[in-house]
CSV table of C-alpha atoms in Angstrom, one decimal:
chain,number,residue,atom,x,y,z
A,1,MET,CA,0.3,-0.2,-30.7
A,2,SER,CA,1.7,3.3,-30.4
A,3,GLU,CA,5.2,4.3,-29.3
A,4,GLU,CA,6.4,7.5,-27.7
A,5,PRO,CA,9.8,9.3,-27.4
A,6,MET,CA,12.2,7.8,-24.9
A,7,TYR,CA,12.2,8.9,-21.3
A,8,ASP,CA,15.1,9.1,-19.0
A,9,VAL,CA,13.2,7.6,-16.1
A,10,LEU,CA,9.9,5.8,-15.9
A,11,VAL,CA,8.3,5.2,-12.5
A,12,VAL,CA,5.9,2.3,-12.1
A,13,GLY,CA,3.5,3.4,-9.3
A,14,ALA,CA,2.1,6.9,-8.7
A,15,GLY,CA,1.8,6.7,-4.9
A,16,PRO,CA,3.6,9.1,-2.5
A,17,THR,CA,6.9,7.3,-2.9
A,18,GLY,CA,6.6,7.0,-6.6
A,19,LEU,CA,5.8,10.7,-6.8
A,20,ALA,CA,8.8,11.5,-4.6
A,21,CYS,CA,11.0,9.5,-6.9
A,22,ALA,CA,9.7,11.2,-10.0
A,23,ILE,CA,10.0,14.7,-8.5
A,24,ALA,CA,13.6,14.0,-7.5
A,25,ALA,CA,14.5,12.7,-10.9
A,26,GLN,CA,12.8,15.6,-12.7
A,27,ASN,CA,14.6,18.1,-10.4
A,28,ALA,CA,17.8,16.4,-11.5
A,29,GLY,CA,17.0,17.4,-15.1
A,30,LEU,CA,15.7,14.0,-16.2
A,31,LYS,CA,12.7,13.5,-18.5
A,32,THR,CA,10.4,11.6,-16.3
A,33,VAL,CA,7.0,9.9,-16.5
A,34,LEU,CA,4.9,7.9,-14.0
A,35,VAL,CA,2.6,5.0,-14.9
A,36,ASP,CA,-0.1,3.6,-12.6
A,37,LYS,CA,-2.9,1.0,-13.1
A,38,GLY,CA,-5.2,3.2,-11.0
A,39,CYS,CA,-5.6,6.8,-10.2
A,40,LEU,CA,-3.0,9.1,-8.6
A,41,THR,CA,-2.2,7.7,-5.1
A,42,ASN,CA,-4.5,4.8,-5.9
A,43,SER,CA,-3.9,3.0,-2.6
A,44,LEU,CA,-4.7,6.1,-0.5
A,45,PHE,CA,-7.8,6.6,-2.5
A,46,HIS,CA,-8.9,3.1,-1.5
A,47,TYR,CA,-8.2,3.5,2.2
A,48,PRO,CA,-11.3,3.8,4.5
A,49,ALA,CA,-13.3,6.9,3.7
A,50,ASN,CA,-12.9,8.3,7.3
A,51,MET,CA,-9.3,7.2,7.8
A,52,THR,CA,-7.0,9.3,9.9
A,53,PHE,CA,-3.2,8.9,9.5
A,54,PHE,CA,-1.2,7.7,12.5
A,55,THR,CA,1.5,10.3,11.8
A,56,THR,CA,1.8,14.1,11.6
A,57,PRO,CA,1.5,16.1,8.4
A,58,GLU,CA,5.2,17.0,8.0
A,59,LEU,CA,6.2,13.3,7.9
A,60,LEU,CA,4.1,12.8,4.8
A,61,GLU,CA,5.6,15.7,2.9
A,62,ILE,CA,7.4,15.2,-0.5
A,63,GLY,CA,9.1,17.5,-2.9
A,64,ASN,CA,9.9,20.0,-0.2
A,65,MET,CA,6.3,21.2,-0.2
A,66,PRO,CA,4.6,21.8,3.2
A,67,PHE,CA,1.6,19.7,4.1
A,68,SER,CA,-0.6,22.2,6.0
A,69,SER,CA,-3.4,20.7,8.1
A,70,PRO,CA,-5.4,22.0,11.1
A,71,ASN,CA,-5.3,18.5,12.5
A,72,GLN,CA,-2.4,16.9,14.4
A,73,LYS,CA,-3.1,13.7,12.4
A,74,PRO,CA,-4.3,14.4,8.8
A,75,THR,CA,-7.2,12.7,7.1
A,76,ARG,CA,-7.3,10.6,4.0
A,77,MET,CA,-9.1,13.5,2.2
A,78,GLU,CA,-6.4,16.0,3.2
A,79,ALA,CA,-3.7,13.6,2.0
A,80,LEU,CA,-5.4,13.1,-1.4
A,81,GLU,CA,-5.7,16.9,-1.8
A,82,TYR,CA,-2.0,17.4,-0.8
A,83,TYR,CA,-0.6,14.9,-3.3
A,84,ARG,CA,-2.8,16.2,-6.1
A,85,LYS,CA,-1.4,19.7,-5.4
A,86,VAL,CA,2.2,18.5,-5.3
A,87,SER,CA,1.6,16.7,-8.7
A,88,GLU,CA,0.1,19.9,-10.1
A,89,HIS,CA,2.9,22.1,-8.8
A,90,TYR,CA,5.7,20.0,-10.4
A,91,ARG,CA,3.6,19.4,-13.5
A,92,MET,CA,4.2,15.7,-13.3
A,93,ASP,CA,3.5,13.5,-16.3
A,94,VAL,CA,1.2,10.9,-14.7
A,95,ARG,CA,-0.3,8.2,-17.0
A,96,GLN,CA,-3.2,7.0,-14.9
A,97,TYR,CA,-5.2,3.8,-15.6
A,98,GLU,CA,-2.4,2.1,-17.5
A,99,ASN,CA,-1.5,-1.4,-16.3
A,100,VAL,CA,2.1,-2.6,-16.9
A,101,ASP,CA,1.8,-6.0,-18.6
A,102,SER,CA,5.5,-6.6,-19.1
A,103,VAL,CA,8.9,-5.0,-19.5
A,104,THR,CA,11.4,-5.9,-22.2
A,105,GLY,CA,14.8,-4.6,-23.1
A,106,SER,CA,17.7,-3.7,-20.8
A,107,ASP,CA,19.5,-0.9,-19.1
A,108,GLY,CA,19.5,2.2,-21.3
A,109,ASN,CA,16.6,1.0,-23.4
A,110,PHE,CA,13.7,-0.5,-21.5
A,111,SER,CA,10.3,-1.0,-23.2
A,112,VAL,CA,7.4,-0.9,-20.8
A,113,HIS,CA,4.3,-2.5,-22.3
A,114,VAL,CA,1.0,-1.2,-20.9
A,115,THR,CA,-2.8,-1.7,-21.4
A,116,ASP,CA,-5.3,1.1,-20.6
A,117,ARG,CA,-8.7,0.5,-19.2
A,118,PHE,CA,-10.2,0.1,-22.7
A,119,GLY,CA,-7.8,-2.7,-23.6
A,120,ARG,CA,-5.7,-0.6,-25.8
A,121,ARG,CA,-2.0,-1.4,-25.7
A,122,LYS,CA,1.0,1.0,-26.0
A,123,THR,CA,4.7,1.0,-25.2
A,124,HIS,CA,6.8,3.5,-23.3
A,125,THR,CA,10.5,3.5,-23.7
A,126,THR,CA,12.9,4.6,-21.0
A,127,ARG,CA,16.6,4.5,-20.1
A,128,LYS,CA,16.0,3.8,-16.5
A,129,LEU,CA,13.1,2.2,-14.5
A,130,ILE,CA,11.9,2.7,-10.9
A,131,VAL,CA,9.4,0.3,-9.5
A,132,SER,CA,7.4,1.7,-6.5
A,133,THR,CA,4.2,-0.5,-6.6
A,134,GLY,CA,3.5,-0.7,-2.8
A,135,TYR,CA,1.6,-3.7,-1.5
A,136,TYR,CA,-2.0,-2.6,-0.8
A,137,ASP,CA,-3.4,-4.2,-4.0
A,138,LEU,CA,-2.7,-7.8,-2.9
A,139,PRO,CA,-4.4,-9.1,0.2
A,140,ASN,CA,-3.2,-12.1,2.2
A,141,TYR,CA,-6.0,-14.6,1.4
A,142,LEU,CA,-7.2,-17.1,4.0
A,143,GLY,CA,-7.4,-20.0,1.7
A,144,ILE,CA,-10.7,-21.4,3.2
A,145,THR,CA,-14.0,-22.6,1.8
A,146,GLY,CA,-16.3,-19.7,1.1
A,147,GLU,CA,-13.7,-17.0,0.8
A,148,GLU,CA,-14.8,-16.4,-2.8
A,149,LEU,CA,-18.3,-15.3,-1.7
A,150,SER,CA,-19.2,-11.7,-2.4
A,151,LYS,CA,-19.9,-11.0,1.3
A,152,VAL,CA,-16.2,-11.5,2.0
A,153,LYS,CA,-14.2,-8.3,1.8
A,154,HIS,CA,-10.4,-7.7,2.2
A,155,TYR,CA,-10.8,-3.9,2.4
A,156,TYR,CA,-12.9,-1.8,4.8
A,157,ASP,CA,-14.4,1.4,3.5
A,158,GLU,CA,-17.2,2.9,5.7
A,159,PRO,CA,-19.7,1.6,8.2
A,160,HIS,CA,-23.1,2.6,6.9
A,161,PRO,CA,-23.9,-0.5,4.7
A,162,TYR,CA,-23.5,-2.8,7.7
A,163,PHE,CA,-26.1,-1.3,10.0
A,164,GLY,CA,-28.1,-4.1,11.6
A,165,GLN,CA,-25.9,-6.8,10.2
A,166,ASP,CA,-23.9,-9.6,11.8
A,167,VAL,CA,-20.3,-8.7,10.8
A,168,LEU,CA,-17.1,-10.7,11.4
A,169,VAL,CA,-13.8,-8.9,11.5
A,170,ILE,CA,-10.7,-11.2,11.1
A,171,GLY,CA,-7.5,-9.7,12.4
A,172,GLY,CA,-6.0,-8.2,15.5
A,173,LYS,CA,-4.1,-5.1,14.4
A,174,ASN,CA,-5.0,-1.4,13.8
A,175,SER,CA,-7.2,-1.9,10.7
A,176,ALA,CA,-9.2,-4.6,12.3
A,177,ALA,CA,-9.7,-2.7,15.5
A,178,ILE,CA,-10.7,0.5,13.7
A,179,ALA,CA,-13.2,-1.3,11.4
A,180,ALA,CA,-14.7,-3.1,14.4
A,181,LEU,CA,-15.2,0.0,16.4
A,182,GLU,CA,-16.7,2.0,13.5
A,183,MET,CA,-19.2,-0.6,12.5
A,184,TYR,CA,-20.2,-1.2,16.1
A,185,ARG,CA,-20.8,2.5,16.6
A,186,HIS,CA,-23.0,2.5,13.4
A,187,GLY,CA,-25.3,-0.3,14.5
A,188,ALA,CA,-23.6,-3.5,13.3
A,189,ARG,CA,-23.3,-6.6,15.5
A,190,VAL,CA,-19.6,-7.1,15.4
A,191,THR,CA,-17.6,-10.2,16.2
A,192,MET,CA,-13.8,-10.2,16.1
A,193,VAL,CA,-11.6,-13.3,15.5
A,194,HIS,CA,-7.8,-13.3,16.0
A,195,ARG,CA,-5.4,-16.2,15.9
A,196,GLY,CA,-3.3,-14.7,18.7
A,197,ALA,CA,-4.0,-14.8,22.4
A,198,GLU,CA,-4.7,-11.1,22.5
A,199,LEU,CA,-4.9,-8.0,20.3
A,200,HIS,CA,-1.6,-7.1,18.7
A,201,ARG,CA,0.7,-5.1,20.9
A,202,HIS,CA,1.3,-2.5,18.2
A,203,ILE,CA,-2.3,-1.2,18.1
A,204,LYS,CA,-2.1,2.6,18.6
A,205,TYR,CA,-2.3,3.8,22.2
A,206,TRP,CA,-5.5,5.8,21.6
A,207,ILE,CA,-7.3,2.8,19.9
A,208,LYS,CA,-6.3,-0.1,22.2
A,209,PRO,CA,-8.2,0.9,25.3
A,210,ASP,CA,-11.3,1.7,23.3
A,211,ILE,CA,-11.4,-1.7,21.6
A,212,GLU,CA,-10.4,-3.6,24.8
A,213,ASN,CA,-13.2,-1.9,26.7
A,214,ARG,CA,-15.8,-2.7,24.1
A,215,ILE,CA,-14.8,-6.3,24.2
A,216,LYS,CA,-14.7,-6.4,28.0
A,217,ASN,CA,-18.3,-4.9,28.1
A,218,GLY,CA,-19.5,-7.5,25.6
A,219,GLU,CA,-20.4,-4.8,23.1
A,220,ILE,CA,-18.0,-6.4,20.6
A,221,VAL,CA,-17.6,-10.2,20.8
A,222,ALA,CA,-14.0,-11.4,20.5
A,223,HIS,CA,-12.6,-14.9,20.0
A,224,PHE,CA,-8.9,-15.3,20.5
A,225,ASN,CA,-6.6,-18.2,19.6
A,226,THR,CA,-9.3,-18.8,17.0
A,227,THR,CA,-9.3,-19.2,13.2
A,228,VAL,CA,-12.1,-19.3,10.6
A,229,SER,CA,-12.6,-22.7,8.9
A,230,GLN,CA,-15.6,-22.1,6.7
A,231,ILE,CA,-17.7,-19.2,5.4
A,232,THR,CA,-21.2,-19.8,4.1
A,233,GLU,CA,-24.0,-17.5,2.8
A,234,ASP,CA,-25.5,-17.2,6.2
A,235,GLY,CA,-22.8,-18.0,8.7
A,236,VAL,CA,-19.2,-18.7,9.6
A,237,THR,CA,-17.6,-21.6,11.4
A,238,LEU,CA,-14.9,-20.8,13.9
A,239,LEU,CA,-12.3,-23.1,15.3
A,240,THR,CA,-12.1,-21.9,18.9
A,241,PRO,CA,-10.2,-23.4,21.9
A,242,GLY,CA,-13.4,-24.9,23.0
A,243,GLY,CA,-14.1,-26.5,19.6
A,244,PRO,CA,-16.0,-25.6,16.4
A,245,LEU,CA,-18.5,-22.8,16.7
A,246,THR,CA,-20.9,-21.7,13.9
A,247,ILE,CA,-22.4,-18.2,14.2
A,248,PRO,CA,-24.8,-16.2,12.0
A,249,ASN,CA,-23.1,-13.8,9.6
A,250,GLN,CA,-23.9,-11.5,6.7
A,251,PHE,CA,-20.5,-9.9,6.1
A,252,VAL,CA,-16.8,-10.9,6.7
A,253,PHE,CA,-13.9,-8.5,6.7
A,254,ALA,CA,-10.7,-10.5,6.4
A,255,LEU,CA,-8.2,-7.7,7.4
A,256,THR,CA,-5.2,-10.0,7.5
A,257,GLY,CA,-2.7,-7.8,5.7
A,258,TYR,CA,-1.3,-7.4,2.2
A,259,HIS,CA,1.9,-8.2,0.3
A,260,PRO,CA,4.0,-6.8,-2.6
A,261,ASP,CA,3.6,-8.2,-6.1
A,262,PHE,CA,6.5,-10.6,-5.9
A,263,GLY,CA,5.5,-12.2,-9.2
A,264,PHE,CA,5.8,-8.9,-11.0
A,265,LEU,CA,9.2,-8.3,-9.5
A,266,GLU,CA,10.4,-11.7,-10.6
A,267,SER,CA,9.0,-11.2,-14.1
A,268,LEU,CA,11.4,-8.2,-14.3
A,269,GLY,CA,14.3,-10.4,-13.4
A,270,VAL,CA,14.6,-9.1,-9.8
A,271,ARG,CA,15.9,-11.8,-7.5
A,272,LEU,CA,14.2,-12.3,-4.1
A,273,ASP,CA,16.1,-13.4,-1.0
A,274,MET,CA,14.0,-16.3,0.2
A,275,GLU,CA,15.9,-16.4,3.5
A,276,ASN,CA,15.4,-12.7,4.2
A,277,ALA,CA,11.6,-12.2,4.0
A,278,ARG,CA,11.8,-12.3,0.2
A,279,CYS,CA,13.5,-9.0,0.1
A,280,PRO,CA,14.5,-8.1,-3.4
A,281,VAL,CA,18.2,-7.9,-4.1
A,282,CYS,CA,19.3,-4.3,-4.4
A,283,ASP,CA,22.2,-2.0,-3.5
A,284,PRO,CA,21.4,-0.3,-0.2
A,285,ALA,CA,23.4,2.8,-1.3
A,286,THR,CA,21.6,3.4,-4.6
A,287,LEU,CA,18.5,1.1,-4.4
A,288,GLU,CA,19.4,-0.3,-7.9
A,289,SER,CA,18.3,-3.9,-8.1
A,290,ASN,CA,20.3,-6.9,-9.5
A,291,VAL,CA,18.8,-5.9,-12.9
A,292,PRO,CA,21.0,-3.0,-14.1
A,293,GLY,CA,19.1,0.2,-14.6
A,294,LEU,CA,16.1,-1.0,-12.6
A,295,TYR,CA,15.6,0.6,-9.1
A,296,LEU,CA,13.2,-0.2,-6.3
A,297,ALA,CA,11.5,2.2,-3.9
A,298,GLY,CA,9.1,2.2,-1.1
A,299,VAL,CA,7.7,-0.8,0.9
A,300,ILE,CA,8.7,-3.4,-1.7
A,301,VAL,CA,12.4,-3.1,-0.7
A,302,ALA,CA,11.5,-4.7,2.6
A,303,GLY,CA,9.9,-7.8,1.1
A,304,GLU,CA,7.4,-9.5,3.4
A,305,ARG,CA,8.2,-7.1,6.2
A,306,THR,CA,5.6,-4.6,5.1
A,307,ASN,CA,5.6,-2.9,8.6
A,308,GLU,CA,9.2,-1.5,8.1
A,309,VAL,CA,8.7,1.0,5.3
A,310,PHE,CA,5.9,3.6,5.2
A,311,ILE,CA,5.4,7.0,3.5
A,312,GLU,CA,7.4,8.6,6.3
A,313,ASN,CA,10.7,6.8,5.4
A,314,GLY,CA,10.0,5.6,1.8
A,315,ARG,CA,9.6,9.2,0.6
A,316,PHE,CA,13.4,9.6,1.0
A,317,HIS,CA,14.1,6.8,-1.5
A,318,GLY,CA,13.6,9.2,-4.4
A,319,ALA,CA,16.6,11.4,-3.6
A,320,VAL,CA,18.8,8.4,-3.1
A,321,ILE,CA,17.8,7.0,-6.5
A,322,ALA,CA,17.9,10.3,-8.3
A,323,ALA,CA,21.5,10.9,-7.2
A,324,ASP,CA,22.6,7.7,-8.8
A,325,LEU,CA,20.6,8.3,-11.9
A,326,ALA,CA,21.9,11.8,-12.4
A,327,ASN,CA,25.5,10.5,-12.0
A,328,LYS,CA,25.0,7.7,-14.5
A,329,LEU,CA,23.0,9.6,-17.1
A,330,ARG,CA,25.3,12.7,-16.7
A,331,ASN,CA,22.4,15.1,-17.1
A,332,ALA,CA,22.6,16.7,-13.7
A,333,SER,CA,23.9,16.2,-10.2
A,334,VAL,CA,22.1,16.2,-6.9
A,335,GLU,CA,23.4,15.6,-3.4
A,336,ALA,CA,22.7,12.1,-2.2
A,337,PRO,CA,21.3,12.0,1.4
A,338,GLU,CA,22.2,9.3,3.8
A,339,ALA,CA,20.4,6.1,2.8
A,340,PRO,CA,17.5,5.1,5.0
A,341,GLN,CA,18.3,2.3,7.5
A,342,HIS,CA,16.5,-0.8,6.2
A,343,THR,CA,17.6,-4.4,5.7
A,344,TYR,CA,18.1,-5.2,2.1
A,345,ALA,CA,19.1,-8.3,0.3
A,346,ALA,CA,22.7,-7.6,-1.0
A,347,GLU,CA,24.4,-9.3,-3.8
């Protein structure tokens, strides 16, 4: 096990929000490092290959660097290129493919124990810790028979492999609608299942009429007020309002959402407010958790309400945290912006 010099700030998670935190801390004169179990912006990398953001480029900007795009809504590939360039510009110290196993120590002297992809262990030491691990790595499982089959997927990538196949899409939000439309247009026979009475009202306005018309025309079969009770190698059984229904199937996309790693947060000593969507306890003015010296950033501050924090507002967490870090470490001073308006679990 090797040890390195102590950092002022270590950021767990090298996504857009984690990068924004590291840049703000570095700009405040703090020696900063990022650690991620995958690649830079790992979650974005695993988004669907042809994904287009629902927002405009300037709302994805971090580090006061412009995000130039010829498109009103940038693509996944453009975003990956942008965040790579930002990381290069600021010469960020990013330790990719290092999984955080545990954290020991306390404020002023944390030890972050990691394992790389070859099983080698090392320890980083840091005075302060920022956790910005997102939520995309942990899908909400259905808990039904057959979910463990290799044909069941919780992430959608691209449509080509499903040409000529019977595909079931579980879910009624944007990701489910987009996957269903793409696979239908690339030759898959698509069925959608949603436990609600209709598609979710928050489906984007340019997607909703398209998916509704495909369903109306019978080009995509949809079952509402319906759940999946069993998945087998060659079929799926649905519990419909009219009773059980078994249909042929080769692939299932369970696009039922994702959640933060609450177990990891609790292992760090962070308390969760079980009466407030499992929001972790933190100071809304500084985003410091109930664990002194440990800060939270990005979607994890909203607990189970993962639809409240996105890149567009999570990117501002870095400056809020850096202002408090600079004050406490007395290395530099930065102006603290107004804290984003979220609901946090207070002490």
